[in-house]
XYZ file of C-alpha atoms in Angstrom:
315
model
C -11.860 28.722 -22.527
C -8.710 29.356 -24.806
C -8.862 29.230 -28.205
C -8.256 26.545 -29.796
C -7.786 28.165 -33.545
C -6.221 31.707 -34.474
C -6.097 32.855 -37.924
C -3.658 35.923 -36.913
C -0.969 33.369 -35.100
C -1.369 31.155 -37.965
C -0.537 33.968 -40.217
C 2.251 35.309 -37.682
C 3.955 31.961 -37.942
C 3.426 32.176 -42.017
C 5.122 35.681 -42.313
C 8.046 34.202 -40.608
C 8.156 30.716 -42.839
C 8.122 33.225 -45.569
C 10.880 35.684 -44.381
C 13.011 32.387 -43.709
C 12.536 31.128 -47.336
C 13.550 34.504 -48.785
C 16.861 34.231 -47.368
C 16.535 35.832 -43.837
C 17.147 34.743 -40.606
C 15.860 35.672 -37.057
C 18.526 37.369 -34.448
C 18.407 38.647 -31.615
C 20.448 41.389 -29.815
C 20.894 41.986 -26.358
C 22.080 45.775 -25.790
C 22.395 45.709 -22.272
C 20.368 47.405 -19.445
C 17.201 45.184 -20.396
C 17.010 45.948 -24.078
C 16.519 43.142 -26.308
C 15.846 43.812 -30.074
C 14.773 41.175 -32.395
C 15.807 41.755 -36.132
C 15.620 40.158 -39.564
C 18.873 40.047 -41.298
C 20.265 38.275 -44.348
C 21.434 34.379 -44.031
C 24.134 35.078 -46.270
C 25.170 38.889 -46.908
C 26.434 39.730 -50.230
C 29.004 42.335 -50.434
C 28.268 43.861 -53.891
C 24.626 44.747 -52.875
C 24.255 47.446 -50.892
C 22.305 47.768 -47.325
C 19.218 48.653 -46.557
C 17.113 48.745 -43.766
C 13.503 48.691 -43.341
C 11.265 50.429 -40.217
C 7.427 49.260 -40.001
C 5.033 51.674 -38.410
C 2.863 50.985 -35.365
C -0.208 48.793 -36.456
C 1.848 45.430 -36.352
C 5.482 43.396 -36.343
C 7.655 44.204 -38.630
C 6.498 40.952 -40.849
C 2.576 41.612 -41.056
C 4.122 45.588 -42.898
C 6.802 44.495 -44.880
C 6.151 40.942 -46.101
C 5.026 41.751 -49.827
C 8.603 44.126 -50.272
C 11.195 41.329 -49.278
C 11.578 39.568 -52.332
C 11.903 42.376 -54.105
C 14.198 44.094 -52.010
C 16.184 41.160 -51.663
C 17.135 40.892 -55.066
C 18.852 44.258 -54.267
C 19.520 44.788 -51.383
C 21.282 43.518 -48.046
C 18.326 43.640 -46.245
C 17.599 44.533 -42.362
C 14.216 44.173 -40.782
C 14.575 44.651 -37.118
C 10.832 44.755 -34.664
C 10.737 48.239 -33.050
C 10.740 48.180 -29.481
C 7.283 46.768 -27.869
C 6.866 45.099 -31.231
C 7.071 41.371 -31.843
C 10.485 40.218 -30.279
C 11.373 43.653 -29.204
C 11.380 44.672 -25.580
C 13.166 47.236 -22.931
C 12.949 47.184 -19.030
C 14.121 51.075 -19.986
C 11.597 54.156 -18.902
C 12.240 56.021 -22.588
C 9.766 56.245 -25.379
C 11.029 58.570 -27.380
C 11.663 57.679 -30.984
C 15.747 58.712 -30.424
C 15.804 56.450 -27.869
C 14.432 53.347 -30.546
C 16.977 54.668 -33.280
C 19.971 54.474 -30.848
C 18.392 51.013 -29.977
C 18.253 49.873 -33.865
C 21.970 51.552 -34.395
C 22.561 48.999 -32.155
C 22.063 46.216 -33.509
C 23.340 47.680 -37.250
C 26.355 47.643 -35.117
C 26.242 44.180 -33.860
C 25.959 43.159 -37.304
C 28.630 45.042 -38.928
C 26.417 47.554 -40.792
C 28.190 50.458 -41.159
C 26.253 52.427 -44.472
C 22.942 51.291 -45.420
C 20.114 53.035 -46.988
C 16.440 53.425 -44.490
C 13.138 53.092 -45.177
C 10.727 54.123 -42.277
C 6.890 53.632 -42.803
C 4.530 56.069 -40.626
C 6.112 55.875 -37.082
C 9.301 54.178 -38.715
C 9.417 57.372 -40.279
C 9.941 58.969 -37.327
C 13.194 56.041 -36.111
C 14.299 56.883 -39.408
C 14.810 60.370 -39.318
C 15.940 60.741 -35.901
C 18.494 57.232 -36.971
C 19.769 59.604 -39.797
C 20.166 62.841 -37.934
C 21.850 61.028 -34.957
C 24.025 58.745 -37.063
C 24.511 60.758 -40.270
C 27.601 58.713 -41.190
C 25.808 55.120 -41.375
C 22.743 56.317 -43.596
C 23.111 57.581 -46.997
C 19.508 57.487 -48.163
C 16.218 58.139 -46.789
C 12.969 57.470 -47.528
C 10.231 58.261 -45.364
C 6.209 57.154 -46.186
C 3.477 58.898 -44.334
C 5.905 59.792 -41.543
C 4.710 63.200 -39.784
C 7.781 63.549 -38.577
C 7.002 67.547 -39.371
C 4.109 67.971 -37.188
C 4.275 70.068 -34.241
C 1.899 69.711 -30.732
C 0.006 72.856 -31.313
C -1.147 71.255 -34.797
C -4.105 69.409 -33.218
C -4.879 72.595 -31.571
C -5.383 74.270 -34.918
C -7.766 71.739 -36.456
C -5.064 69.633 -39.156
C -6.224 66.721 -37.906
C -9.393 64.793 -37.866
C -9.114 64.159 -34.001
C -9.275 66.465 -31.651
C -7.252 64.787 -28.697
C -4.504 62.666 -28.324
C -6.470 60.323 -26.621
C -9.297 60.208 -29.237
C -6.290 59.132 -31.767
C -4.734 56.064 -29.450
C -8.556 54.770 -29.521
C -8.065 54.713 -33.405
C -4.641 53.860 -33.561
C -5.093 50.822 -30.667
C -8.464 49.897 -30.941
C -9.514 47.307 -28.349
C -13.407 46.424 -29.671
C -14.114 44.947 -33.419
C -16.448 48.273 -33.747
C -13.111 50.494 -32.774
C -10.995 48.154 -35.050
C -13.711 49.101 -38.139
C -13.487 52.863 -37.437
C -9.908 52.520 -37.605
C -9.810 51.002 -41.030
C -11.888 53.822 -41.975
C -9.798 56.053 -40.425
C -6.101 54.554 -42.303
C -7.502 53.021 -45.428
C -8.419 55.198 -48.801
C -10.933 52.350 -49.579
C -11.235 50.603 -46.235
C -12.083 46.469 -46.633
C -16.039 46.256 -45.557
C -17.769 43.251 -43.694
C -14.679 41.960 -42.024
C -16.039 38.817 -39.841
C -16.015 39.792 -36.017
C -14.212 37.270 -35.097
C -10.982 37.583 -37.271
C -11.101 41.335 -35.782
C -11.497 40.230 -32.293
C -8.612 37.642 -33.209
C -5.992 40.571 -34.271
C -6.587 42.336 -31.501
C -5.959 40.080 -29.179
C -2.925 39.037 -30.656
C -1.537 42.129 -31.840
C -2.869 45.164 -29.738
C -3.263 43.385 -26.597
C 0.229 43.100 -25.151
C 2.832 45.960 -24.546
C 0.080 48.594 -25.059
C 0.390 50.859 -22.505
C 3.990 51.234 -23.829
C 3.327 51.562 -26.892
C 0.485 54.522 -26.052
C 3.557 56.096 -24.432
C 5.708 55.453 -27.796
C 2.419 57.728 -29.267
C 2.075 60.250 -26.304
C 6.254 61.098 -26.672
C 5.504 61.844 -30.834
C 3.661 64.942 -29.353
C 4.373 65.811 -26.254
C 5.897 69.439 -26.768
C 6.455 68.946 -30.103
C 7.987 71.941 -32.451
C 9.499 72.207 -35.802
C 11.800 74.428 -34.552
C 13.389 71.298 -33.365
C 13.334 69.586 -35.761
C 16.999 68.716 -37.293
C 17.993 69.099 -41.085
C 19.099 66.164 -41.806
C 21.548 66.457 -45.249
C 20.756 63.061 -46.517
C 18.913 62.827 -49.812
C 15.770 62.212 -48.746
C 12.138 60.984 -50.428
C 9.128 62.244 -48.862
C 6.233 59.938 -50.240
C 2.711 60.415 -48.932
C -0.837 59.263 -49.378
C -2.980 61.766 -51.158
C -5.503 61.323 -48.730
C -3.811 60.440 -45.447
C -5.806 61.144 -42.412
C -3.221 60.435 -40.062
C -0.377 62.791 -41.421
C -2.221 65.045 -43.461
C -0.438 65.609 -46.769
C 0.180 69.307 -45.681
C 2.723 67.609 -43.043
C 4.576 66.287 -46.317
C 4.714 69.656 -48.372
C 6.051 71.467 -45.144
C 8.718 68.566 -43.952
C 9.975 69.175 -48.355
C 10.438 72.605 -47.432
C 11.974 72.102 -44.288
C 14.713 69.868 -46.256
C 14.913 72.170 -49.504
C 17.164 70.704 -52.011
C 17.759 67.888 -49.914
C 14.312 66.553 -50.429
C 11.930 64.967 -53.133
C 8.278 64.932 -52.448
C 6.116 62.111 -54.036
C 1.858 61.584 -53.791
C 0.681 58.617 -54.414
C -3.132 59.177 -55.700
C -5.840 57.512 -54.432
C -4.703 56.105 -51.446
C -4.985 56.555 -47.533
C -2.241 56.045 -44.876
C -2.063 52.659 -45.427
C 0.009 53.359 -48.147
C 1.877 49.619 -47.601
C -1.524 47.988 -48.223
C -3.165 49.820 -50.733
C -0.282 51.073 -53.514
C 2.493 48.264 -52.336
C 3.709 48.154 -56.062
C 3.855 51.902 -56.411
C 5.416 52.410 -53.230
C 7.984 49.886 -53.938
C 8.627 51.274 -57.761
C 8.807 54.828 -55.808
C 11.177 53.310 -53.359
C 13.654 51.676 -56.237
C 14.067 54.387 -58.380
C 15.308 56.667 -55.986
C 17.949 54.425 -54.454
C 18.889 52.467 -57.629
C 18.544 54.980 -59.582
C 18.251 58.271 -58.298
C 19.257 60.592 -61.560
C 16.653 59.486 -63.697
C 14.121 59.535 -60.408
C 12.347 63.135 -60.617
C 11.224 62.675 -64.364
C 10.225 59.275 -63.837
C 8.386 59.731 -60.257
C 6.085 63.092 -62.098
C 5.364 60.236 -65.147
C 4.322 57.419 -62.744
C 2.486 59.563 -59.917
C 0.573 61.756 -62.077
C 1.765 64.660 -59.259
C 4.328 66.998 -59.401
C 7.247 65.862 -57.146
C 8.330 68.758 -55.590
């Protein structure tokens, strides 16, 4: 029998109520060769704001990961909040996985739309369309901010014992988990204090909505992160650049975020927020978004002020 009530489409169709009353509007872009990418953009764009463009990571649509930011971005920014591909609206009949592949696809549609400069945010594997977005198109982005994004990591790092799984496979079972019991060891897994007694049912709900479709795509959006991965080729991107990361993050460990600051040098600022897991957009929202506005409103004053506010030293 089909349900006849869920609380996750209910709050799907919420998220996008509220993105519509903060001044967005839905779009979609049709790139050609059976890529479609559905993005968030502003109803009316100002030109005396600048752009900026936001990247969710891989546990939802862009909505469910960036809903609490939009207001406050939009009262200063032009903002952009396009689904990654396999991702609410998002799709491709295309064999590539590769997070170059999804930047050239989001490039796209800044195109489509007339962005041509626009600050990026990327959360976790956003972080990864980010920084391949600003290597690829160094011209259109002019900051970069990248949360929990182990964009440093190399293949052989699971190997040496960095992270707490042991196999690629062991992490999509986190990372995708298809039972409520899966779903709980997940939020163990991503959360610094993970939310306990979670009814079944609401579990069982999200997963059916959200990790059900497109996921054998999206495992091979996961598998192409690794697969013969080396820092080595890694670009330097020359963008000014903040590296902000979970103090304990068991996805990325934080030891990803020191090396990817001294892969960057100068060009980089690295940020820990205390206390908080690799849900970073869930558990610190208003200290990731102060983080976030300081360095791209006001990026002199943003060292002194981001060692006062994080009680770390930012690198």
């Amino acid at each position: 029998m089909a349900k006849c009530f869920s609380f996750t489409a209910i709050r799907d169709r919420w998220f996008r109520l509220s993105f519509f009353l903060a001044g967005l509007k839905s779009t979609t872009t049709d790139l050609g060769d059976g890529t479609v990418m559905h993005c968030w953009v502003p109803r009316t764009r100002e030109p005396s704001k600048p752009n900026l463009l936001l990247l969710h990571g891989i546990g939802a649509n862009a909505m469910w990961q960036w809903n609490e930011f939009i207001s406050s971005f939009l009262a200063r920014f032009n903002v952009y909040v396009p689904d990654l591909l396999f991702f609410g609206d998002s799709h491709t009949t295309r064999p590539e996985r590769t997070e170059q592949f999804q930047a050239q696809c989001v490039a796209g549609v800044l195109e489509a739309q007339g962005v041509r400069k626009l600050n990026v945010v990327g959360l976790s594997y956003g972080g990864f369309v980010a920084y391949s977005l600003a290597a690829q198109f160094p011209e259109m982005v002019e900051k970069l901010v990248l949360c929990c994004a182990g964009v440093s990591m190399e293949e052989k790092d699971m190997e040496d014992g960095m992270f707490q799984v042991k196999t690629v496979d062991e992490a999509l079972t986190l990372l995708f988990p298809q039972t409520p019991e899966k779903a709980n060891e997940m939020f163990e897994f991503v959360f610094y204090k993970p939310v306990k007694k979670v009814p079944t049912y609401f579990i069982q709900d999200y997963i059916d909505v959200m990790w059900k479709e497109h996921l054998q795509e999206r495992i091979g959006l996961v598998n192409s992160l690794y697969r013969d991965r080396k820092m080595s080729d890694l670009p330097k991107i020359t963008q000014p650049t903040l590296v902000m990361w979970a103090e304990y993050d068991k996805v990325f460990p934080l030891e990803l975020g020191h090396r990817l600051k001294r892969h960057l040098d100068e060009n980089a600022q690295l940020v820990v927020v205390k206390d908080c897991g690799h849900g970073i957009n869930k558990e610190k929202p208003k200290e990731m978004y102060k983080h976030i506005e300081e360095f791209l409103i006001d990026p002199l004053l943003y060292p002194k002020k981001a060692n006062q506010s994080s009680g770390q030293k930012a690198d």
